[in-house]
Amino acid sequence: MNTLTLLPFIVLIAAMFLMTRSAKKKQQQAASMRNEMQPGSGVRTIGGMYATVKEVSEDTVLLDAAPGVDLLFAKNAIGAVLSDDEYNRIVHGIEHDLKSDADVVPDDASSLTETAGSDEPAAAAAPGDKAVDFGKKDVAEDGTDAAEAKTDEEPKKTDGDSEAK
């Protein structure tokens, strides 16, 4: 046989070998992650539920989903074991501030408008100029919020009403 005719078969076999090898690596990593679970660690199931590990046995895991709610899952149903910071951020909304030692950025631009070596702001140097409020709140002409005014003007739709044709 000619080596040129064997080349596609060799490439096909090599591709299959590489694909099965990467799949085996992923399975081994998932198995080691599930074996390293300990009580108290936060997990995400393959269904997307977040819970805390209460007990780990050979094939099952007892999860504490809420106070007084214990659920029994197969170990294979655990999608990820989360770090404490990530679990607290997702479940409890607690942000771990990694940049707490960084400089504090001011909320306004007053520190940027001061002239160097002067105690008074540069904006005060121009008399007759009004201070501009760059607040985020939009106010309608009658003094109410613009968002509230828009909702009052739009007609409310019911289940049977539809403008799409």
mmCIF file of C-alpha atoms in Angstrom:
data_model
loop_
_atom_site.group_PDB
_atom_site.id
_atom_site.type_symbol
_atom_site.label_atom_id
_atom_site.label_comp_id
_atom_site.label_asym_id
_atom_site.label_seq_id
_atom_site.Cartn_x
_atom_site.Cartn_y
_atom_site.Cartn_z
ATOM 1 C CA MET A 1 0.000 0.000 0.000
ATOM 2 C CA ASN A 2 0.979 3.508 -0.626
ATOM 3 C CA THR A 3 1.799 5.734 2.406
ATOM 4 C CA LEU A 4 -0.321 8.481 0.899
ATOM 5 C CA THR A 5 -3.459 6.338 1.204
ATOM 6 C CA LEU A 6 -2.647 5.482 4.842
ATOM 7 C CA LEU A 7 -2.209 9.128 5.853
ATOM 8 C CA PRO A 8 -5.952 9.895 6.388
ATOM 9 C CA PHE A 9 -6.347 6.801 8.583
ATOM 10 C CA ILE A 10 -3.323 7.773 10.678
ATOM 11 C CA VAL A 11 -4.662 11.316 11.145
ATOM 12 C CA LEU A 12 -8.096 9.951 12.106
ATOM 13 C CA ILE A 13 -6.644 7.556 14.678
ATOM 14 C CA ALA A 14 -4.441 10.312 16.150
ATOM 15 C CA ALA A 15 -7.436 12.687 16.461
ATOM 16 C CA MET A 16 -9.517 10.011 18.188
ATOM 17 C CA PHE A 17 -6.659 9.314 20.598
ATOM 18 C CA LEU A 18 -6.305 12.999 21.506
ATOM 19 C CA MET A 19 -10.056 13.447 22.019
ATOM 20 C CA THR A 20 -10.378 10.422 24.314
ATOM 21 C CA ARG A 21 -7.286 11.490 26.225
ATOM 22 C CA SER A 22 -8.709 14.969 26.977
ATOM 23 C CA ALA A 23 -12.064 13.444 27.980
ATOM 24 C CA LYS A 24 -10.306 11.083 30.382
ATOM 25 C CA LYS A 25 -8.418 14.000 31.935
ATOM 26 C CA LYS A 26 -11.667 15.899 32.518
ATOM 27 C CA GLN A 27 -13.288 12.835 34.095
ATOM 28 C CA GLN A 28 -10.303 12.328 36.395
ATOM 29 C CA GLN A 29 -10.354 15.976 37.449
ATOM 30 C CA ALA A 30 -14.087 15.807 38.194
ATOM 31 C CA ALA A 31 -13.633 12.592 40.195
ATOM 32 C CA SER A 32 -10.780 14.056 42.239
ATOM 33 C CA MET A 33 -12.830 17.219 42.874
ATOM 34 C CA ARG A 34 -15.741 15.126 44.143
ATOM 35 C CA ASN A 35 -13.435 13.024 46.331
ATOM 36 C CA GLU A 36 -11.942 16.158 47.927
ATOM 37 C CA MET A 37 -15.365 17.399 49.143
ATOM 38 C CA GLN A 38 -15.514 17.954 52.874
ATOM 39 C CA PRO A 39 -18.364 18.886 55.190
ATOM 40 C CA GLY A 40 -18.806 22.639 55.275
ATOM 41 C CA SER A 41 -17.703 23.342 51.705
ATOM 42 C CA GLY A 42 -20.039 25.061 49.257
ATOM 43 C CA VAL A 43 -21.041 23.204 46.093
ATOM 44 C CA ARG A 44 -23.071 23.722 42.927
ATOM 45 C CA THR A 45 -25.029 20.753 41.611
ATOM 46 C CA ILE A 46 -25.321 19.966 37.904
ATOM 47 C CA GLY A 47 -28.867 21.333 38.150
ATOM 48 C CA GLY A 48 -27.570 24.719 39.333
ATOM 49 C CA MET A 49 -28.517 24.491 43.015
ATOM 50 C CA TYR A 50 -26.079 25.938 45.567
ATOM 51 C CA ALA A 51 -25.772 24.213 48.932
ATOM 52 C CA THR A 52 -23.369 23.374 51.733
ATOM 53 C CA VAL A 53 -22.013 19.855 52.189
ATOM 54 C CA LYS A 54 -23.225 18.317 55.418
ATOM 55 C CA GLU A 55 -22.026 14.701 55.074
ATOM 56 C CA VAL A 56 -20.038 12.778 52.471
ATOM 57 C CA SER A 57 -20.340 9.022 52.022
ATOM 58 C CA GLU A 58 -18.971 6.679 49.371
ATOM 59 C CA ASP A 59 -21.572 7.328 46.651
ATOM 60 C CA THR A 60 -23.818 10.062 48.090
ATOM 61 C CA VAL A 61 -23.598 13.550 49.534
ATOM 62 C CA LEU A 62 -25.975 15.088 52.081
ATOM 63 C CA LEU A 63 -26.451 18.776 51.282
ATOM 64 C CA ASP A 64 -27.852 21.546 53.467
ATOM 65 C CA ALA A 65 -29.817 23.692 51.006
ATOM 66 C CA ALA A 66 -31.537 25.906 53.607
ATOM 67 C CA PRO A 67 -32.010 25.865 57.364
ATOM 68 C CA GLY A 68 -33.817 22.593 58.078
ATOM 69 C CA VAL A 69 -33.688 21.394 54.444
ATOM 70 C CA ASP A 70 -31.321 18.471 53.880
ATOM 71 C CA LEU A 71 -31.080 16.866 50.447
ATOM 72 C CA LEU A 72 -29.406 13.615 49.465
ATOM 73 C CA PHE A 73 -27.554 13.709 46.129
ATOM 74 C CA ALA A 74 -25.374 11.276 44.229
ATOM 75 C CA LYS A 75 -21.728 12.350 44.127
ATOM 76 C CA ASN A 76 -21.920 12.478 40.342
ATOM 77 C CA ALA A 77 -24.579 15.201 40.617
ATOM 78 C CA ILE A 78 -22.071 17.667 42.100
ATOM 79 C CA GLY A 79 -20.953 19.995 39.322
ATOM 80 C CA ALA A 80 -18.386 22.088 41.192
ATOM 81 C CA VAL A 81 -16.885 22.537 44.620
ATOM 82 C CA LEU A 82 -16.667 26.289 45.232
ATOM 83 C CA SER A 83 -14.187 28.284 47.264
ATOM 84 C CA ASP A 84 -15.560 29.991 50.381
ATOM 85 C CA ASP A 85 -15.266 33.456 48.821
ATOM 86 C CA GLU A 86 -17.066 32.429 45.635
ATOM 87 C CA TYR A 87 -19.826 30.600 47.541
ATOM 88 C CA ASN A 88 -20.426 33.610 49.830
ATOM 89 C CA ARG A 89 -20.439 35.979 46.849
ATOM 90 C CA ILE A 90 -23.025 33.914 44.951
ATOM 91 C CA VAL A 91 -25.299 32.711 47.750
ATOM 92 C CA HIS A 92 -25.101 35.459 50.371
ATOM 93 C CA GLY A 93 -24.077 38.397 48.173
ATOM 94 C CA ILE A 94 -20.977 39.039 50.280
ATOM 95 C CA GLU A 95 -18.213 40.598 48.205
ATOM 96 C CA HIS A 96 -14.713 39.820 49.362
ATOM 97 C CA ASP A 97 -12.802 43.056 48.817
ATOM 98 C CA LEU A 98 -9.438 42.086 47.375
ATOM 99 C CA LYS A 99 -8.515 45.725 46.796
ATOM 100 C CA SER A 100 -9.188 46.983 50.320
ATOM 101 C CA ASP A 101 -5.645 48.314 50.590
ATOM 102 C CA ALA A 102 -5.931 50.284 47.343
ATOM 103 C CA ASP A 103 -6.478 54.036 47.201
ATOM 104 C CA VAL A 104 -10.041 55.237 47.663
ATOM 105 C CA VAL A 105 -11.520 56.871 44.572
ATOM 106 C CA PRO A 106 -13.715 59.889 45.351
ATOM 107 C CA ASP A 107 -17.361 59.871 44.251
ATOM 108 C CA ASP A 108 -17.152 63.334 42.764
ATOM 109 C CA ALA A 109 -14.674 65.200 40.613
ATOM 110 C CA SER A 110 -14.006 67.986 43.120
ATOM 111 C CA SER A 111 -10.487 66.757 43.768
ATOM 112 C CA LEU A 112 -9.764 66.944 40.036
ATOM 113 C CA THR A 113 -10.854 70.574 39.656
ATOM 114 C CA GLU A 114 -8.617 72.013 42.363
ATOM 115 C CA THR A 115 -5.671 74.035 41.122
ATOM 116 C CA ALA A 116 -2.208 72.980 42.199
ATOM 117 C CA GLY A 117 -0.967 74.912 45.232
ATOM 118 C CA SER A 118 -4.303 76.597 45.835
ATOM 119 C CA ASP A 119 -6.872 75.817 48.500
ATOM 120 C CA GLU A 120 -9.855 77.047 46.498
ATOM 121 C CA PRO A 121 -11.345 75.087 43.611
ATOM 122 C CA ALA A 122 -10.773 76.168 40.019
ATOM 123 C CA ALA A 123 -14.539 76.391 39.442
ATOM 124 C CA ALA A 124 -14.752 79.267 41.949
ATOM 125 C CA ALA A 125 -12.363 81.326 39.805
ATOM 126 C CA ALA A 126 -15.033 81.974 37.164
ATOM 127 C CA PRO A 127 -17.666 84.284 38.701
ATOM 128 C CA GLY A 128 -21.218 84.157 37.440
ATOM 129 C CA ASP A 129 -21.121 80.481 36.490
ATOM 130 C CA LYS A 130 -23.811 78.332 38.038
ATOM 131 C CA ALA A 131 -22.903 75.012 39.576
ATOM 132 C CA VAL A 132 -24.112 72.161 37.411
ATOM 133 C CA ASP A 133 -25.727 69.161 39.082
ATOM 134 C CA PHE A 134 -24.673 65.968 37.339
ATOM 135 C CA GLY A 135 -27.010 63.757 39.366
ATOM 136 C CA LYS A 136 -28.541 60.662 37.803
ATOM 137 C CA LYS A 137 -32.138 61.450 38.730
ATOM 138 C CA ASP A 138 -34.296 62.761 35.881
ATOM 139 C CA VAL A 139 -37.115 65.074 36.952
ATOM 140 C CA ALA A 140 -40.144 65.833 34.797
ATOM 141 C CA GLU A 141 -41.585 69.341 34.429
ATOM 142 C CA ASP A 142 -44.155 68.844 37.190
ATOM 143 C CA GLY A 143 -41.490 67.823 39.720
ATOM 144 C CA THR A 144 -42.083 64.063 39.642
ATOM 145 C CA ASP A 145 -39.563 61.498 38.493
ATOM 146 C CA ALA A 146 -39.412 61.065 34.726
ATOM 147 C CA ALA A 147 -39.630 57.278 35.128
ATOM 148 C CA GLU A 148 -42.850 57.603 37.122
ATOM 149 C CA ALA A 149 -44.298 60.030 34.567
ATOM 150 C CA LYS A 150 -43.590 57.621 31.700
ATOM 151 C CA THR A 151 -45.298 54.731 33.448
ATOM 152 C CA ASP A 152 -48.395 56.826 34.103
ATOM 153 C CA GLU A 153 -48.696 57.830 30.431
ATOM 154 C CA GLU A 154 -48.386 54.320 28.958
ATOM 155 C CA PRO A 155 -51.591 52.271 28.890
ATOM 156 C CA LYS A 156 -51.539 49.064 30.831
ATOM 157 C CA LYS A 157 -51.882 45.883 28.759
ATOM 158 C CA THR A 158 -53.957 42.935 29.743
ATOM 159 C CA ASP A 159 -53.518 39.315 28.721
ATOM 160 C CA GLY A 160 -55.794 39.626 25.664
ATOM 161 C CA ASP A 161 -54.417 42.917 24.310
ATOM 162 C CA SER A 162 -51.595 42.738 21.822
ATOM 163 C CA GLU A 163 -50.331 45.206 19.261
ATOM 164 C CA ALA A 164 -48.300 42.620 17.318
ATOM 165 C CA LYS A 165 -49.934 41.553 14.057
#
